[in-house]
mmCIF file of C-alpha atoms in Angstrom:
data_model
loop_
_atom_site.group_PDB
_atom_site.id
_atom_site.type_symbol
_atom_site.label_atom_id
_atom_site.label_comp_id
_atom_site.label_asym_id
_atom_site.label_seq_id
_atom_site.Cartn_x
_atom_site.Cartn_y
_atom_site.Cartn_z
ATOM 1 C CA MET A 1449 -82.471 -39.683 -2.254
ATOM 2 C CA SER A 1450 -79.747 -37.664 -0.486
ATOM 3 C CA ARG A 1451 -76.239 -38.221 -1.123
ATOM 4 C CA PHE A 1452 -75.428 -36.760 2.245
ATOM 5 C CA THR A 1453 -75.839 -37.524 5.841
ATOM 6 C CA VAL A 1454 -75.307 -34.463 8.133
ATOM 7 C CA THR A 1455 -74.487 -34.576 11.755
ATOM 8 C CA GLU A 1456 -74.544 -31.781 14.278
ATOM 9 C CA LEU A 1457 -71.374 -31.381 16.105
ATOM 10 C CA PRO A 1458 -70.750 -30.017 19.540
ATOM 11 C CA LEU A 1459 -70.024 -26.411 18.459
ATOM 12 C CA PRO A 1460 -73.445 -24.950 16.981
ATOM 13 C CA GLY A 1461 -73.352 -24.515 13.449
ATOM 14 C CA LEU A 1462 -70.262 -26.848 12.847
ATOM 15 C CA LYS A 1463 -71.300 -29.921 10.895
ATOM 16 C CA LEU A 1464 -70.022 -33.357 9.840
ATOM 17 C CA VAL A 1465 -71.149 -34.085 6.156
ATOM 18 C CA GLU A 1466 -70.669 -37.719 5.198
ATOM 19 C CA ARG A 1467 -71.156 -38.593 1.528
ATOM 20 C CA ARG A 1468 -72.899 -41.725 0.158
ATOM 21 C CA LEU A 1469 -70.555 -43.155 -2.363
ATOM 22 C CA MET A 1470 -72.086 -44.683 -5.476
ATOM 23 C CA SER A 1471 -69.825 -47.511 -6.422
ATOM 24 C CA ASP A 1472 -69.395 -50.632 -8.368
ATOM 25 C CA ALA A 1473 -66.398 -52.598 -9.902
ATOM 26 C CA ARG A 1474 -65.214 -49.471 -11.806
ATOM 27 C CA GLY A 1475 -64.857 -47.319 -8.869
ATOM 28 C CA PHE A 1476 -66.975 -44.799 -7.245
ATOM 29 C CA LEU A 1477 -68.843 -41.394 -7.630
ATOM 30 C CA ALA A 1478 -69.184 -38.930 -4.710
ATOM 31 C CA ARG A 1479 -71.203 -35.844 -5.044
ATOM 32 C CA LEU A 1480 -68.847 -33.149 -3.456
ATOM 33 C CA PHE A 1481 -71.428 -30.326 -3.148
ATOM 34 C CA CYS A 1482 -74.932 -29.881 -3.586
ATOM 35 C CA SER A 1483 -76.316 -26.354 -2.657
ATOM 36 C CA GLU A 1484 -80.086 -27.920 -2.492
ATOM 37 C CA GLU A 1485 -78.949 -30.773 -0.424
ATOM 38 C CA LEU A 1486 -76.888 -28.857 2.085
ATOM 39 C CA ALA A 1487 -79.214 -25.851 2.508
ATOM 40 C CA ALA A 1488 -80.796 -27.840 5.464
ATOM 41 C CA ALA A 1489 -77.181 -28.043 6.914
ATOM 42 C CA GLY A 1490 -76.998 -24.361 6.914
ATOM 43 C CA TRP A 1491 -75.359 -23.584 3.529
ATOM 44 C CA ARG A 1492 -77.175 -20.760 2.136
ATOM 45 C CA LYS A 1493 -74.890 -18.963 -0.110
ATOM 46 C CA PRO A 1494 -73.284 -19.603 -3.489
ATOM 47 C CA VAL A 1495 -69.935 -21.190 -3.863
ATOM 48 C CA VAL A 1496 -67.703 -18.446 -5.011
ATOM 49 C CA GLN A 1497 -64.327 -20.050 -4.744
ATOM 50 C CA ILE A 1498 -62.892 -23.432 -4.708
ATOM 51 C CA ASN A 1499 -59.453 -24.310 -3.583
ATOM 52 C CA HIS A 1500 -57.321 -27.400 -3.714
ATOM 53 C CA THR A 1501 -54.407 -27.835 -1.330
ATOM 54 C CA CYS A 1502 -51.529 -30.158 -1.089
ATOM 55 C CA THR A 1503 -49.412 -30.694 1.992
ATOM 56 C CA VAL A 1504 -46.500 -32.903 1.689
ATOM 57 C CA ARG A 1505 -45.332 -33.754 5.153
ATOM 58 C CA GLN A 1506 -46.971 -35.804 7.663
ATOM 59 C CA GLY A 1507 -47.447 -33.549 11.026
ATOM 60 C CA ALA A 1508 -47.537 -30.422 9.076
ATOM 61 C CA VAL A 1509 -50.137 -27.774 10.391
ATOM 62 C CA ARG A 1510 -51.925 -25.164 8.519
ATOM 63 C CA GLY A 1511 -54.036 -22.740 10.150
ATOM 64 C CA MET A 1512 -55.916 -21.520 12.130
ATOM 65 C CA HIS A 1513 -57.358 -19.063 9.357
ATOM 66 C CA PHE A 1514 -60.462 -16.895 9.077
ATOM 67 C CA GLN A 1515 -61.748 -13.897 7.251
ATOM 68 C CA LEU A 1516 -63.177 -10.971 9.171
ATOM 69 C CA PRO A 1517 -66.690 -9.649 8.443
ATOM 70 C CA PRO A 1518 -67.933 -8.441 6.276
ATOM 71 C CA TYR A 1519 -65.934 -11.050 4.192
ATOM 72 C CA ALA A 1520 -66.538 -13.846 6.710
ATOM 73 C CA GLU A 1521 -67.001 -17.073 4.894
ATOM 74 C CA MET A 1522 -68.377 -20.490 5.124
ATOM 75 C CA LYS A 1523 -66.043 -23.594 4.123
ATOM 76 C CA LEU A 1524 -67.043 -27.096 3.209
ATOM 77 C CA VAL A 1525 -63.694 -28.758 3.553
ATOM 78 C CA SER A 1526 -62.961 -32.424 2.107
ATOM 79 C CA CYS A 1527 -60.120 -34.713 1.907
ATOM 80 C CA LEU A 1528 -59.196 -35.793 -1.542
ATOM 81 C CA LYS A 1529 -56.006 -37.733 -0.882
ATOM 82 C CA GLY A 1530 -54.517 -38.839 2.510
ATOM 83 C CA GLU A 1531 -55.729 -37.930 5.965
ATOM 84 C CA VAL A 1532 -55.997 -34.820 7.762
ATOM 85 C CA TRP A 1533 -57.043 -33.913 11.382
ATOM 86 C CA ASP A 1534 -59.327 -30.901 10.666
ATOM 87 C CA VAL A 1535 -59.919 -28.486 13.480
ATOM 88 C CA ALA A 1536 -62.670 -25.635 13.850
ATOM 89 C CA VAL A 1537 -62.440 -22.840 16.658
ATOM 90 C CA ASP A 1538 -65.791 -21.011 17.437
ATOM 91 C CA LEU A 1539 -64.701 -17.216 17.484
ATOM 92 C CA ARG A 1540 -68.234 -15.958 17.506
ATOM 93 C CA ALA A 1541 -68.593 -13.175 20.082
ATOM 94 C CA GLY A 1542 -71.234 -14.041 22.707
ATOM 95 C CA SER A 1543 -71.289 -17.918 21.711
ATOM 96 C CA PRO A 1544 -71.701 -20.380 24.478
ATOM 97 C CA THR A 1545 -69.041 -22.436 22.888
ATOM 98 C CA PHE A 1546 -66.664 -19.347 22.294
ATOM 99 C CA LEU A 1547 -62.905 -20.552 21.768
ATOM 100 C CA GLN A 1548 -63.761 -24.200 22.012
ATOM 101 C CA TRP A 1549 -62.498 -26.368 19.212
ATOM 102 C CA HIS A 1550 -63.658 -29.619 17.348
ATOM 103 C CA ALA A 1551 -61.732 -31.715 15.092
ATOM 104 C CA GLU A 1552 -62.626 -34.701 12.906
ATOM 105 C CA CYS A 1553 -60.653 -37.052 10.900
ATOM 106 C CA LEU A 1554 -61.057 -36.516 7.164
ATOM 107 C CA SER A 1555 -59.690 -38.981 4.573
ATOM 108 C CA ALA A 1556 -59.992 -39.922 0.984
ATOM 109 C CA GLN A 1557 -61.445 -43.387 2.367
ATOM 110 C CA ASN A 1558 -64.121 -42.043 4.806
ATOM 111 C CA ALA A 1559 -65.639 -39.715 2.326
ATOM 112 C CA ARG A 1560 -66.403 -37.151 5.207
ATOM 113 C CA ALA A 1561 -66.267 -33.258 4.902
ATOM 114 C CA LEU A 1562 -66.436 -30.487 7.602
ATOM 115 C CA LEU A 1563 -69.016 -27.674 6.929
ATOM 116 C CA ILE A 1564 -67.487 -24.780 8.996
ATOM 117 C CA PRO A 1565 -69.916 -21.820 9.584
ATOM 118 C CA GLU A 1566 -68.830 -18.179 9.560
ATOM 119 C CA GLY A 1567 -67.165 -16.912 12.661
ATOM 120 C CA PHE A 1568 -64.878 -20.137 12.886
ATOM 121 C CA ALA A 1569 -61.225 -20.383 12.474
ATOM 122 C CA HIS A 1570 -60.132 -23.494 10.576
ATOM 123 C CA GLY A 1571 -56.972 -25.620 10.374
ATOM 124 C CA PHE A 1572 -55.664 -29.025 10.155
ATOM 125 C CA GLN A 1573 -52.866 -31.426 10.668
ATOM 126 C CA VAL A 1574 -51.814 -33.764 8.012
ATOM 127 C CA MET A 1575 -51.864 -37.449 9.300
ATOM 128 C CA SER A 1576 -50.303 -39.036 6.080
ATOM 129 C CA ASP A 1577 -47.708 -37.706 3.589
ATOM 130 C CA GLY A 1578 -49.147 -35.956 0.559
ATOM 131 C CA ALA A 1579 -52.645 -35.001 1.918
ATOM 132 C CA GLU A 1580 -54.864 -32.869 -0.502
ATOM 133 C CA LEU A 1581 -57.922 -30.996 0.481
ATOM 134 C CA LEU A 1582 -60.708 -29.395 -1.634
ATOM 135 C CA TYR A 1583 -62.282 -26.249 -0.114
ATOM 136 C CA CYS A 1584 -65.702 -24.690 -1.215
ATOM 137 C CA HIS A 1585 -65.922 -21.076 0.075
ATOM 138 C CA SER A 1586 -68.920 -18.823 0.211
ATOM 139 C CA ALA A 1587 -66.647 -15.830 -0.238
ATOM 140 C CA PRO A 1588 -63.943 -14.778 -2.250
ATOM 141 C CA TYR A 1589 -60.368 -14.540 -0.676
ATOM 142 C CA SER A 1590 -59.929 -10.781 0.831
ATOM 143 C CA PRO A 1591 -56.347 -10.040 1.748
ATOM 144 C CA GLN A 1592 -57.445 -7.096 3.915
ATOM 145 C CA ALA A 1593 -60.005 -9.399 5.962
ATOM 146 C CA GLU A 1594 -57.187 -12.325 6.238
ATOM 147 C CA ALA A 1595 -56.858 -13.231 9.993
ATOM 148 C CA GLY A 1596 -55.714 -16.093 12.043
ATOM 149 C CA LEU A 1597 -54.785 -17.657 15.274
ATOM 150 C CA HIS A 1598 -51.387 -19.398 16.332
ATOM 151 C CA PRO A 1599 -52.102 -22.997 16.079
ATOM 152 C CA GLN A 1600 -50.329 -23.652 19.569
ATOM 153 C CA ASP A 1601 -51.982 -20.672 21.359
ATOM 154 C CA PRO A 1602 -52.351 -22.052 25.028
ATOM 155 C CA ARG A 1603 -55.676 -20.442 25.290
ATOM 156 C CA LEU A 1604 -57.041 -22.698 22.586
ATOM 157 C CA ALA A 1605 -55.472 -25.906 23.831
ATOM 158 C CA ILE A 1606 -55.740 -27.589 20.586
ATOM 159 C CA ALA A 1607 -54.437 -31.198 21.186
ATOM 160 C CA TRP A 1608 -52.712 -31.828 18.096
ATOM 161 C CA PRO A 1609 -52.386 -35.529 17.428
ATOM 162 C CA LEU A 1610 -48.740 -35.454 16.278
ATOM 163 C CA PRO A 1611 -46.012 -32.972 17.022
ATOM 164 C CA VAL A 1612 -46.565 -29.827 15.165
ATOM 165 C CA ALA A 1613 -44.338 -29.285 12.197
ATOM 166 C CA ASP A 1614 -43.717 -27.141 9.133
ATOM 167 C CA LEU A 1615 -45.825 -24.219 10.140
ATOM 168 C CA SER A 1616 -45.611 -21.367 7.564
ATOM 169 C CA GLN A 1617 -43.819 -18.285 8.735
ATOM 170 C CA ARG A 1618 -47.085 -16.336 8.712
ATOM 171 C CA ASP A 1619 -48.627 -18.834 11.136
ATOM 172 C CA ALA A 1620 -45.641 -19.509 13.364
ATOM 173 C CA THR A 1621 -45.448 -15.686 14.070
ATOM 174 C CA ARG A 1622 -49.029 -14.937 14.737
ATOM 175 C CA PRO A 1623 -49.300 -13.717 18.362
ATOM 176 C CA PHE A 1624 -51.214 -15.529 21.130
ATOM 177 C CA LEU A 1625 -54.783 -14.351 21.873
ATOM 178 C CA GLU A 1626 -54.942 -11.306 24.238
ATOM 179 C CA PRO A 1627 -56.643 -11.906 27.413
ATOM 180 C CA SER A 1628 -59.250 -9.350 26.306
ATOM 181 C CA TYR A 1629 -60.019 -10.945 23.088
ATOM 182 C CA ALA A 1630 -63.842 -11.111 22.725
ATOM 183 C CA GLY A 1631 -64.455 -12.778 19.291
ATOM 184 C CA VAL A 1632 -65.826 -11.952 15.875
ATOM 185 C CA ILE A 1633 -69.103 -9.909 15.660
ATOM 186 C CA LEU A 1634 -71.111 -11.343 12.689
#
């Protein structure tokens, strides 16, 4: 019996993963990751890094981050506390959905996760104070491959649900995309 329901999203390769909670009067158990079950959703690499973030203030935006090839990574992003509006942007060169974005509400209550393939940028906006996320990564962080987009780039036109707040210096100073930007070749 699968512990996950996987739904295809409008951007090819991007998936919504919903967990089946096993619960009783004591609480619940949720399987956060299973390589065997998630292989059908496209996860074909080992988890090599797991990160936990806490963002304190509602409205804060983190992102839009990605790693360049050959360090491109898949991510499975889950919300453990609070609520976030999680966004993925397709950066794959030649993709029919190039530079399109999709967002899902992830919360501790809805037991959803976003499976983000290689070639996508990722970011989120905190919808409740004190949101915590857990990331499973298919590649280790590589500083020389770090890249990102400005979260308010007009070419992306991400419709953040709240006023954007608390951008890091790094994210706030990222340049907007050049008209010639053609994407990431995987």
